[in-house]
XYZ file of C-alpha atoms in Angstrom:
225
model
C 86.074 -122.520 9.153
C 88.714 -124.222 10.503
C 90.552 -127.158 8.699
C 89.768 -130.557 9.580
C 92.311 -132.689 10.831
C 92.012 -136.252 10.971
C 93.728 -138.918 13.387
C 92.817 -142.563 12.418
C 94.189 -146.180 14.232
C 94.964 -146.310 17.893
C 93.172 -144.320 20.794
C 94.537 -146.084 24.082
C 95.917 -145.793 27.324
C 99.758 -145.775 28.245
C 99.951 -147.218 32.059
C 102.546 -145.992 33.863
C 103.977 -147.221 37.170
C 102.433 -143.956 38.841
C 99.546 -143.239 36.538
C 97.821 -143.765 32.907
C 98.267 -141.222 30.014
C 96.169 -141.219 27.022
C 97.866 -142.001 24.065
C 97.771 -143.361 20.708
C 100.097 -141.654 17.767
C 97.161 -140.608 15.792
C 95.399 -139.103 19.043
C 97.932 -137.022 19.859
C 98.288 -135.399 16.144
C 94.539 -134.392 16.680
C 94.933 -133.206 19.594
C 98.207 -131.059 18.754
C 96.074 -129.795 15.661
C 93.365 -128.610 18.031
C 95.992 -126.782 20.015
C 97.033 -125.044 16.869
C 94.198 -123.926 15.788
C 92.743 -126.840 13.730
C 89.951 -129.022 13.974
C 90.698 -132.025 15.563
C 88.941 -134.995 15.535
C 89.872 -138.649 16.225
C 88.780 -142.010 14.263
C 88.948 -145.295 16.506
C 87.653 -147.359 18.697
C 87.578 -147.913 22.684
C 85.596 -150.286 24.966
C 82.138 -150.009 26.472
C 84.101 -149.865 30.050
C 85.364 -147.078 31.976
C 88.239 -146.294 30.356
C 86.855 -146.203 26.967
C 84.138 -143.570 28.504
C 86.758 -141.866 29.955
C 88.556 -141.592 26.651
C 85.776 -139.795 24.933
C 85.672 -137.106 27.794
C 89.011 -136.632 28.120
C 89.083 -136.040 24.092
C 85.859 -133.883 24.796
C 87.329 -131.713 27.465
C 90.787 -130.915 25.343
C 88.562 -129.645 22.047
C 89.146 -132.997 20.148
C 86.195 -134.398 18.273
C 85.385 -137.782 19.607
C 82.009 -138.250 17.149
C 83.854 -141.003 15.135
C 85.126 -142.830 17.915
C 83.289 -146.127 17.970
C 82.221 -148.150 21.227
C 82.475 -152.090 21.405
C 80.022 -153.747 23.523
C 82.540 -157.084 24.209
C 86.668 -155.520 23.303
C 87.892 -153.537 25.891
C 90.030 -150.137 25.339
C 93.273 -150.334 24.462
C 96.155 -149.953 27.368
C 99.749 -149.792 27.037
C 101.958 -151.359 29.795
C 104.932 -148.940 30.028
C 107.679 -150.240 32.262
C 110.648 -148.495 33.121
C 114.615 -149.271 33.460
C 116.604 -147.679 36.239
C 117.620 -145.287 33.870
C 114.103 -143.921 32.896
C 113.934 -145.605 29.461
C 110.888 -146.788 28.784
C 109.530 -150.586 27.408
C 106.412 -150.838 26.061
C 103.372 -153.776 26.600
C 100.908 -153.398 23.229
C 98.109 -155.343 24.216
C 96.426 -157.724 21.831
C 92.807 -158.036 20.904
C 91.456 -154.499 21.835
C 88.445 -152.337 20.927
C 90.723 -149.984 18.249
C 91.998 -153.520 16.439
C 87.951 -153.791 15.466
C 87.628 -150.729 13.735
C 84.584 -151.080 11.509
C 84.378 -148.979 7.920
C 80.943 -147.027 8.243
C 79.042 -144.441 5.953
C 79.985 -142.080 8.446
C 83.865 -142.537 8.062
C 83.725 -141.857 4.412
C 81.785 -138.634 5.446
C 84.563 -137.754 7.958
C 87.312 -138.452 5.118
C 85.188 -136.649 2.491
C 85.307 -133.118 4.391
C 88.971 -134.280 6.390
C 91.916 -131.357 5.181
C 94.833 -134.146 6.943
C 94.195 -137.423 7.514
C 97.441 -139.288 10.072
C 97.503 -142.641 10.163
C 100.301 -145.460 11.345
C 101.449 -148.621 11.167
C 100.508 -149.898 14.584
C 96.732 -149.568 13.445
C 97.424 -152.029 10.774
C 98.159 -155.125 12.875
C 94.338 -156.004 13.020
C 92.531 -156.973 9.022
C 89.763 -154.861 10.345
C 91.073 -152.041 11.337
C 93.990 -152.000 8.589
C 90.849 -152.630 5.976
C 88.764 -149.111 7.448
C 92.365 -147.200 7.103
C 93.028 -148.166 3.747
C 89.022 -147.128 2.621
C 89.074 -143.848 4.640
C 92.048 -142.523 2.849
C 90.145 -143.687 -0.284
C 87.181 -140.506 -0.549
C 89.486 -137.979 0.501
C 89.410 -134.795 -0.788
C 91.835 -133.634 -3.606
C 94.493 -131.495 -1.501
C 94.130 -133.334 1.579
C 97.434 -134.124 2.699
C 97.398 -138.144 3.802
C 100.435 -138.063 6.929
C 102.064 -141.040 7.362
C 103.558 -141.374 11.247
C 105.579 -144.699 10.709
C 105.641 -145.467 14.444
C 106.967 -149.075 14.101
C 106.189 -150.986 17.270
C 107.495 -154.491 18.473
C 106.519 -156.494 15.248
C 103.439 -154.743 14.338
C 104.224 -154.029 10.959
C 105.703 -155.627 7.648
C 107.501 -154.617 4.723
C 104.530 -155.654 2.392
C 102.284 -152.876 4.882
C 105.079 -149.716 5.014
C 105.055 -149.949 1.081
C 101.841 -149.714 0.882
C 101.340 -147.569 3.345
C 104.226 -145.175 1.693
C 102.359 -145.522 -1.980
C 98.764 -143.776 -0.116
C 100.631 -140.881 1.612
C 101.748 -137.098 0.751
C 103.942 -136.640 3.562
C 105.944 -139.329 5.516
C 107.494 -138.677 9.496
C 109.762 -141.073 10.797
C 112.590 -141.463 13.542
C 116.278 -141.584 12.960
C 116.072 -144.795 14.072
C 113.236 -146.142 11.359
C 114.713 -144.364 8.564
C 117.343 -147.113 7.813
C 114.580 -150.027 8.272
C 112.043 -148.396 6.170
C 114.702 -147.482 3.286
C 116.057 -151.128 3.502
C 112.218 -152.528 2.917
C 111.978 -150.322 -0.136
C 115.788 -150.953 -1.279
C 116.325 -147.110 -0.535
C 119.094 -145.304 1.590
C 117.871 -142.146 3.262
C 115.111 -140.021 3.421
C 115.523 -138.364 0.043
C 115.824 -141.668 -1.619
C 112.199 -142.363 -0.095
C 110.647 -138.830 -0.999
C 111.568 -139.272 -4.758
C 110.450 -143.007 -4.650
C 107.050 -142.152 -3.719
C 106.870 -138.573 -5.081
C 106.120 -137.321 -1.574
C 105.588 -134.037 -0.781
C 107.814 -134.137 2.350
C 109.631 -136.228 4.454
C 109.781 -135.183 7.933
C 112.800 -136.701 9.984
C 112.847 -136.417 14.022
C 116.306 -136.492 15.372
C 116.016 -136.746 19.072
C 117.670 -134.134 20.922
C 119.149 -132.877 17.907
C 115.968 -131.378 16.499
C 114.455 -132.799 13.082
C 115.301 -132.316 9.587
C 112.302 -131.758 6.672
C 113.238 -132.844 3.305
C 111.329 -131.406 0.371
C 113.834 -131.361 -2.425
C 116.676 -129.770 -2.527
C 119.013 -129.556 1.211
C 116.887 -130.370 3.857
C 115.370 -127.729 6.704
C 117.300 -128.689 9.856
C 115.188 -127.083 12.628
């Protein structure tokens, strides 16, 4: 049987000038797990509306499990402005008050985190009490030798010291940008990724470098890939 693999927090739509993406960090690991091999399966939340409908098939169609995905009957799904400069970079719109910020801790979810091999999760979840509330019980009944991946993914002001800490003290294995690394180490009086694996006797830390590939630190020199 293949491994379950868990993505919990934000299922959502990026809107582009030219078109919508689905999106969400912990969507996306699913997803990529499916593609490898795993099962995939998302936890969240979308509208009763067409795009939340269209969500679930979408997830459906690409071999992601979308049985934990809850509907609301009044929040819409979550969409994503994306704007972008005359250069091509992009600036994101998080918009408030969606379906995935209600996120409500069932019986159910404790059965998906009971038989879940990886569990993601993120910060940008976390900016709702509800749905920060469910993440913080669903990582509670998982199994021993599940691996609990926390994707930083800091967004606008979505986040706060008090939440990466915690966040950081409930994971196995932490991935973050080049460009987090320094603001996460400064919340927890750290200076690099090393500094935050022995802090929190992780497992790994998994460091994304842009162009110039991504370093994994485990102990010892780091894996530059």
């Amino acid at each position: 049987m293949a491994p379950r693999v868990v993505g919990i927090g934000e299922l959502l739509w990026d809107i582009y000038p030219g078109g919508r993406r689905l999106g969400g960090a912990p969507a996306n690991f699913a997803y990529h797990a499916s593609r490898l091999g795993c099962a995939g399966a998302v936890v969240s939340r979308v509208g009763d509306d067409a795009l939340g409908r269209e969500a679930l098939e979408r997830l459906r169609s690409q071999g992601v499990d979308s049985g934990p995905v809850q509907m609301d009957p009044a929040l819409p799904t979550g969409t994503v402005t994306v704007a972008l400069d005359p250069h091509g970079h992009p600036t994101y719109a998080i918009h408030p008050d969606v379906a995935w910020d209600a996120l409500a801790w069932t019986p159910g979810l404790a059965q998906v985190a009971a038989g879940a091999a990886a569990i993601c999760f993120g910060t940008l979840a976390s900016r709702g009490p509800r749905t920060l509330e469910t993440v913080r019980r669903f990582l509670t009944p998982a199994p021993p030798g599940c691996l609990r991946i926390f994707d930083v993914n800091l967004r606008q002001d979505f986040h706060t010291p008090e939440r990466v800490r915690a966040f950081l003290g409930l994971c196995d294995v932490l991935k973050l940008n080049e460009d987090e690394l320094p603001l996460v180490a400064g919340m927890c009086g750290e200076t690099g990724a090393e500094g935050l694996r022995r802090r929190f006797a992780l497992k790994l830390v998994a460091l994304t470098l842009g162009s110039r590939g991504s370093e994994l630190h485990a102990g010892g020199a780091p894996l530059v890939e």
